[in-house]
């Protein structure tokens, strides 16, 4: 079975790998990646959330399929024996011997990684790279358009001074389908440890 991580744990793992590679001067121009994000549906008893599936050590045949800008397959979240899983499905009827491919739908904010990720699919709609390039400031541009700096700063200060999630916070998150799947045991443990004091 593959390893599954909540987003915060996945980021910790990637940071540790990055730091080690830099210290040992082993940073490749284009890192290997075998991870996918799986969305937990809002109807799941534990609520909506994202999970990172790491297929770098153990995986099925789907993890070795090539990228194509005009793919023959796609990855879908499905349920098997009551558990969520990723399923590779075809997008159309295939010819015998036709290659199974899927669009990696991966992005990077590194121009070097983007240029190193040369796509070899040869399709008429080929992007030239199997990565999408997101400029380093594109996320900042979205924040600037949607939330002024004063609002972001006020929310940061409020978040840093708040001791635990309030019942109102829990109610709002539950109304939007965010339950323990998003925060793991962190929020629950914080509430219980504060209640014991």
PDB file of N, CA and C in Angstrom, residues 37-87:
ATOM      1  N   UNK A  37      -2.783  14.281  -5.114  1.00  0.00           N
ATOM      2  CA  UNK A  37      -3.683  14.780  -4.085  1.00  0.00           C
ATOM      3  C   UNK A  37      -5.036  14.115  -4.273  1.00  0.00           C
ATOM      4  N   UNK A  38      -5.555  13.574  -3.202  1.00  0.00           N
ATOM      5  CA  UNK A  38      -6.861  12.939  -3.230  1.00  0.00           C
ATOM      6  C   UNK A  38      -7.803  13.768  -2.357  1.00  0.00           C
ATOM      7  N   UNK A  39      -8.897  14.217  -2.952  1.00  0.00           N
ATOM      8  CA  UNK A  39      -9.880  14.983  -2.190  1.00  0.00           C
ATOM      9  C   UNK A  39     -10.850  14.038  -1.515  1.00  0.00           C
ATOM     10  N   UNK A  40     -11.015  14.231  -0.225  1.00  0.00           N
ATOM     11  CA  UNK A  40     -12.026  13.485   0.519  1.00  0.00           C
ATOM     12  C   UNK A  40     -13.352  14.225   0.296  1.00  0.00           C
ATOM     13  N   UNK A  41     -14.406  13.527  -0.138  1.00  0.00           N
ATOM     14  CA  UNK A  41     -15.675  14.213  -0.412  1.00  0.00           C
ATOM     15  C   UNK A  41     -16.302  14.790   0.853  1.00  0.00           C
ATOM     16  N   UNK A  42     -17.118  15.810   0.669  1.00  0.00           N
ATOM     17  CA  UNK A  42     -17.773  16.468   1.795  1.00  0.00           C
ATOM     18  C   UNK A  42     -18.720  15.526   2.532  1.00  0.00           C
ATOM     19  N   UNK A  43     -19.193  14.507   1.839  1.00  0.00           N
ATOM     20  CA  UNK A  43     -20.124  13.571   2.464  1.00  0.00           C
ATOM     21  C   UNK A  43     -19.425  12.530   3.329  1.00  0.00           C
ATOM     22  N   UNK A  44     -18.094  12.493   3.305  1.00  0.00           N
ATOM     23  CA  UNK A  44     -17.342  11.557   4.142  1.00  0.00           C
ATOM     24  C   UNK A  44     -17.630  11.872   5.612  1.00  0.00           C
ATOM     25  N   UNK A  45     -17.808  10.857   6.462  1.00  0.00           N
ATOM     26  CA  UNK A  45     -18.106  11.111   7.882  1.00  0.00           C
ATOM     27  C   UNK A  45     -17.055  11.967   8.588  1.00  0.00           C
ATOM     28  N   UNK A  46     -15.797  11.920   8.114  1.00  0.00           N
ATOM     29  CA  UNK A  46     -14.756  12.735   8.740  1.00  0.00           C
ATOM     30  C   UNK A  46     -14.637  14.112   8.083  1.00  0.00           C
ATOM     31  N   UNK A  47     -15.477  14.412   7.086  1.00  0.00           N
ATOM     32  CA  UNK A  47     -15.490  15.729   6.474  1.00  0.00           C
ATOM     33  C   UNK A  47     -14.552  15.849   5.296  1.00  0.00           C
ATOM     34  N   UNK A  48     -14.700  16.972   4.607  1.00  0.00           N
ATOM     35  CA  UNK A  48     -13.886  17.265   3.433  1.00  0.00           C
ATOM     36  C   UNK A  48     -12.427  17.436   3.832  1.00  0.00           C
ATOM     37  N   UNK A  49     -11.536  17.093   2.948  1.00  0.00           N
ATOM     38  CA  UNK A  49     -10.115  17.313   3.195  1.00  0.00           C
ATOM     39  C   UNK A  49      -9.289  16.790   2.041  1.00  0.00           C
ATOM     40  N   UNK A  50      -8.054  17.209   1.986  1.00  0.00           N
ATOM     41  CA  UNK A  50      -7.116  16.706   0.995  1.00  0.00           C
ATOM     42  C   UNK A  50      -6.135  15.762   1.659  1.00  0.00           C
ATOM     43  N   UNK A  51      -5.782  14.722   0.959  1.00  0.00           N
ATOM     44  CA  UNK A  51      -4.756  13.788   1.413  1.00  0.00           C
ATOM     45  C   UNK A  51      -3.726  13.668   0.298  1.00  0.00           C
ATOM     46  N   UNK A  52      -2.462  13.546   0.662  1.00  0.00           N
ATOM     47  CA  UNK A  52      -1.408  13.375  -0.326  1.00  0.00           C
ATOM     48  C   UNK A  52      -1.054  11.895  -0.365  1.00  0.00           C
ATOM     49  N   UNK A  53      -1.145  11.306  -1.532  1.00  0.00           N
ATOM     50  CA  UNK A  53      -0.827   9.903  -1.734  1.00  0.00           C
ATOM     51  C   UNK A  53       0.593   9.823  -2.283  1.00  0.00           C
ATOM     52  N   UNK A  54       1.478   9.170  -1.552  1.00  0.00           N
ATOM     53  CA  UNK A  54       2.880   9.037  -1.952  1.00  0.00           C
ATOM     54  C   UNK A  54       3.115   7.629  -2.483  1.00  0.00           C
ATOM     55  N   UNK A  55       3.300   7.525  -3.792  1.00  0.00           N
ATOM     56  CA  UNK A  55       3.506   6.224  -4.429  1.00  0.00           C
ATOM     57  C   UNK A  55       4.974   6.008  -4.797  1.00  0.00           C
ATOM     58  N   UNK A  56       5.888   6.699  -4.123  1.00  0.00           N
ATOM     59  CA  UNK A  56       7.307   6.596  -4.481  1.00  0.00           C
ATOM     60  C   UNK A  56       7.929   5.269  -4.061  1.00  0.00           C
ATOM     61  N   UNK A  57       7.404   4.603  -3.064  1.00  0.00           N
ATOM     62  CA  UNK A  57       7.979   3.347  -2.583  1.00  0.00           C
ATOM     63  C   UNK A  57       7.135   2.129  -2.975  1.00  0.00           C
ATOM     64  N   UNK A  58       5.819   2.260  -2.862  1.00  0.00           N
ATOM     65  CA  UNK A  58       4.904   1.177  -3.209  1.00  0.00           C
ATOM     66  C   UNK A  58       3.769   1.774  -4.020  1.00  0.00           C
ATOM     67  N   UNK A  59       3.420   1.106  -5.112  1.00  0.00           N
ATOM     68  CA  UNK A  59       2.326   1.629  -5.930  1.00  0.00           C
ATOM     69  C   UNK A  59       1.895   0.583  -6.947  1.00  0.00           C
ATOM     70  N   UNK A  60       0.805   0.891  -7.636  1.00  0.00           N
ATOM     71  CA  UNK A  60       0.341   0.041  -8.718  1.00  0.00           C
ATOM     72  C   UNK A  60       0.977   0.473 -10.035  1.00  0.00           C
ATOM     73  N   UNK A  61       0.525  -0.131 -11.106  1.00  0.00           N
ATOM     74  CA  UNK A  61       1.085   0.166 -12.425  1.00  0.00           C
ATOM     75  C   UNK A  61       0.796   1.603 -12.871  1.00  0.00           C
ATOM     76  N   UNK A  62      -0.274   2.185 -12.379  1.00  0.00           N
ATOM     77  CA  UNK A  62      -0.648   3.546 -12.772  1.00  0.00           C
ATOM     78  C   UNK A  62       0.413   4.583 -12.470  1.00  0.00           C
ATOM     79  N   UNK A  63       1.220   4.345 -11.431  1.00  0.00           N
ATOM     80  CA  UNK A  63       2.227   5.335 -11.064  1.00  0.00           C
ATOM     81  C   UNK A  63       3.376   5.391 -12.062  1.00  0.00           C
ATOM     82  N   UNK A  64       3.453   4.426 -12.973  1.00  0.00           N
ATOM     83  CA  UNK A  64       4.531   4.448 -13.961  1.00  0.00           C
ATOM     84  C   UNK A  64       4.056   4.872 -15.349  1.00  0.00           C
ATOM     85  N   UNK A  65       2.806   5.324 -15.464  1.00  0.00           N
ATOM     86  CA  UNK A  65       2.314   5.791 -16.760  1.00  0.00           C
ATOM     87  C   UNK A  65       2.954   7.115 -17.124  1.00  0.00           C
ATOM     88  N   UNK A  66       3.145   7.325 -18.420  1.00  0.00           N
ATOM     89  CA  UNK A  66       3.736   8.572 -18.915  1.00  0.00           C
ATOM     90  C   UNK A  66       2.701   9.685 -18.950  1.00  0.00           C
ATOM     91  N   UNK A  67       3.218  10.914 -18.973  1.00  0.00           N
ATOM     92  CA  UNK A  67       2.368  12.093 -19.120  1.00  0.00           C
ATOM     93  C   UNK A  67       2.019  12.268 -20.597  1.00  0.00           C
ATOM     94  N   UNK A  68       0.859  12.825 -20.844  1.00  0.00           N
ATOM     95  CA  UNK A  68       0.483  13.274 -22.186  1.00  0.00           C
ATOM     96  C   UNK A  68      -0.410  14.499 -22.043  1.00  0.00           C
ATOM     97  N   UNK A  69      -0.218  15.461 -22.944  1.00  0.00           N
ATOM     98  CA  UNK A  69      -1.087  16.641 -22.959  1.00  0.00           C
ATOM     99  C   UNK A  69      -2.457  16.299 -23.540  1.00  0.00           C
ATOM    100  N   UNK A  70      -2.577  15.147 -24.204  1.00  0.00           N
ATOM    101  CA  UNK A  70      -3.837  14.627 -24.716  1.00  0.00           C
ATOM    102  C   UNK A  70      -3.946  13.183 -24.221  1.00  0.00           C
ATOM    103  N   UNK A  71      -4.256  13.008 -22.930  1.00  0.00           N
ATOM    104  CA  UNK A  71      -4.153  11.686 -22.301  1.00  0.00           C
ATOM    105  C   UNK A  71      -5.248  10.709 -22.712  1.00  0.00           C
ATOM    106  N   UNK A  72      -4.958   9.428 -22.492  1.00  0.00           N
ATOM    107  CA  UNK A  72      -5.948   8.373 -22.722  1.00  0.00           C
ATOM    108  C   UNK A  72      -6.649   7.977 -21.430  1.00  0.00           C
ATOM    109  N   UNK A  73      -6.094   8.382 -20.283  1.00  0.00           N
ATOM    110  CA  UNK A  73      -6.650   8.009 -18.975  1.00  0.00           C
ATOM    111  C   UNK A  73      -6.732   9.230 -18.059  1.00  0.00           C
ATOM    112  N   UNK A  74      -7.459   9.062 -16.975  1.00  0.00           N
ATOM    113  CA  UNK A  74      -7.486  10.065 -15.919  1.00  0.00           C
ATOM    114  C   UNK A  74      -7.593   9.349 -14.577  1.00  0.00           C
ATOM    115  N   UNK A  75      -7.238  10.068 -13.532  1.00  0.00           N
ATOM    116  CA  UNK A  75      -7.305   9.512 -12.186  1.00  0.00           C
ATOM    117  C   UNK A  75      -8.565  10.041 -11.517  1.00  0.00           C
ATOM    118  N   UNK A  76      -9.324   9.138 -10.917  1.00  0.00           N
ATOM    119  CA  UNK A  76     -10.546   9.520 -10.209  1.00  0.00           C
ATOM    120  C   UNK A  76     -10.518   8.961  -8.794  1.00  0.00           C
ATOM    121  N   UNK A  77     -11.145   9.679  -7.890  1.00  0.00           N
ATOM    122  CA  UNK A  77     -11.303   9.180  -6.530  1.00  0.00           C
ATOM    123  C   UNK A  77     -12.520   8.266  -6.526  1.00  0.00           C
ATOM    124  N   UNK A  78     -12.357   7.077  -5.968  1.00  0.00           N
ATOM    125  CA  UNK A  78     -13.483   6.157  -5.869  1.00  0.00           C
ATOM    126  C   UNK A  78     -13.425   5.459  -4.511  1.00  0.00           C
ATOM    127  N   UNK A  79     -14.419   4.668  -4.232  1.00  0.00           N
ATOM    128  CA  UNK A  79     -14.463   3.930  -2.971  1.00  0.00           C
ATOM    129  C   UNK A  79     -14.388   2.438  -3.269  1.00  0.00           C
ATOM    130  N   UNK A  80     -13.568   1.754  -2.489  1.00  0.00           N
ATOM    131  CA  UNK A  80     -13.422   0.310  -2.626  1.00  0.00           C
ATOM    132  C   UNK A  80     -13.473  -0.291  -1.230  1.00  0.00           C
ATOM    133  N   UNK A  81     -14.444  -1.137  -0.981  1.00  0.00           N
ATOM    134  CA  UNK A  81     -14.624  -1.744   0.345  1.00  0.00           C
ATOM    135  C   UNK A  81     -14.707  -0.687   1.446  1.00  0.00           C
ATOM    136  N   UNK A  82     -15.368   0.423   1.154  1.00  0.00           N
ATOM    137  CA  UNK A  82     -15.562   1.468   2.148  1.00  0.00           C
ATOM    138  C   UNK A  82     -14.377   2.399   2.345  1.00  0.00           C
ATOM    139  N   UNK A  83     -13.307   2.241   1.561  1.00  0.00           N
ATOM    140  CA  UNK A  83     -12.140   3.117   1.677  1.00  0.00           C
ATOM    141  C   UNK A  83     -11.951   3.885   0.385  1.00  0.00           C
ATOM    142  N   UNK A  84     -11.508   5.148   0.511  1.00  0.00           N
ATOM    143  CA  UNK A  84     -11.228   5.954  -0.666  1.00  0.00           C
ATOM    144  C   UNK A  84      -9.962   5.459  -1.337  1.00  0.00           C
ATOM    145  N   UNK A  85      -9.961   5.480  -2.668  1.00  0.00           N
ATOM    146  CA  UNK A  85      -8.762   5.097  -3.413  1.00  0.00           C
ATOM    147  C   UNK A  85      -8.720   5.878  -4.719  1.00  0.00           C
ATOM    148  N   UNK A  86      -7.581   5.865  -5.361  1.00  0.00           N
ATOM    149  CA  UNK A  86      -7.418   6.498  -6.661  1.00  0.00           C
ATOM    150  C   UNK A  86      -7.538   5.414  -7.722  1.00  0.00           C
ATOM    151  N   UNK A  87      -8.362   5.661  -8.730  1.00  0.00           N
ATOM    152  CA  UNK A  87      -8.567   4.681  -9.796  1.00  0.00           C
ATOM    153  C   UNK A  87      -8.199   5.309 -11.132  1.00  0.00           C
TER     154      UNK A  87
END
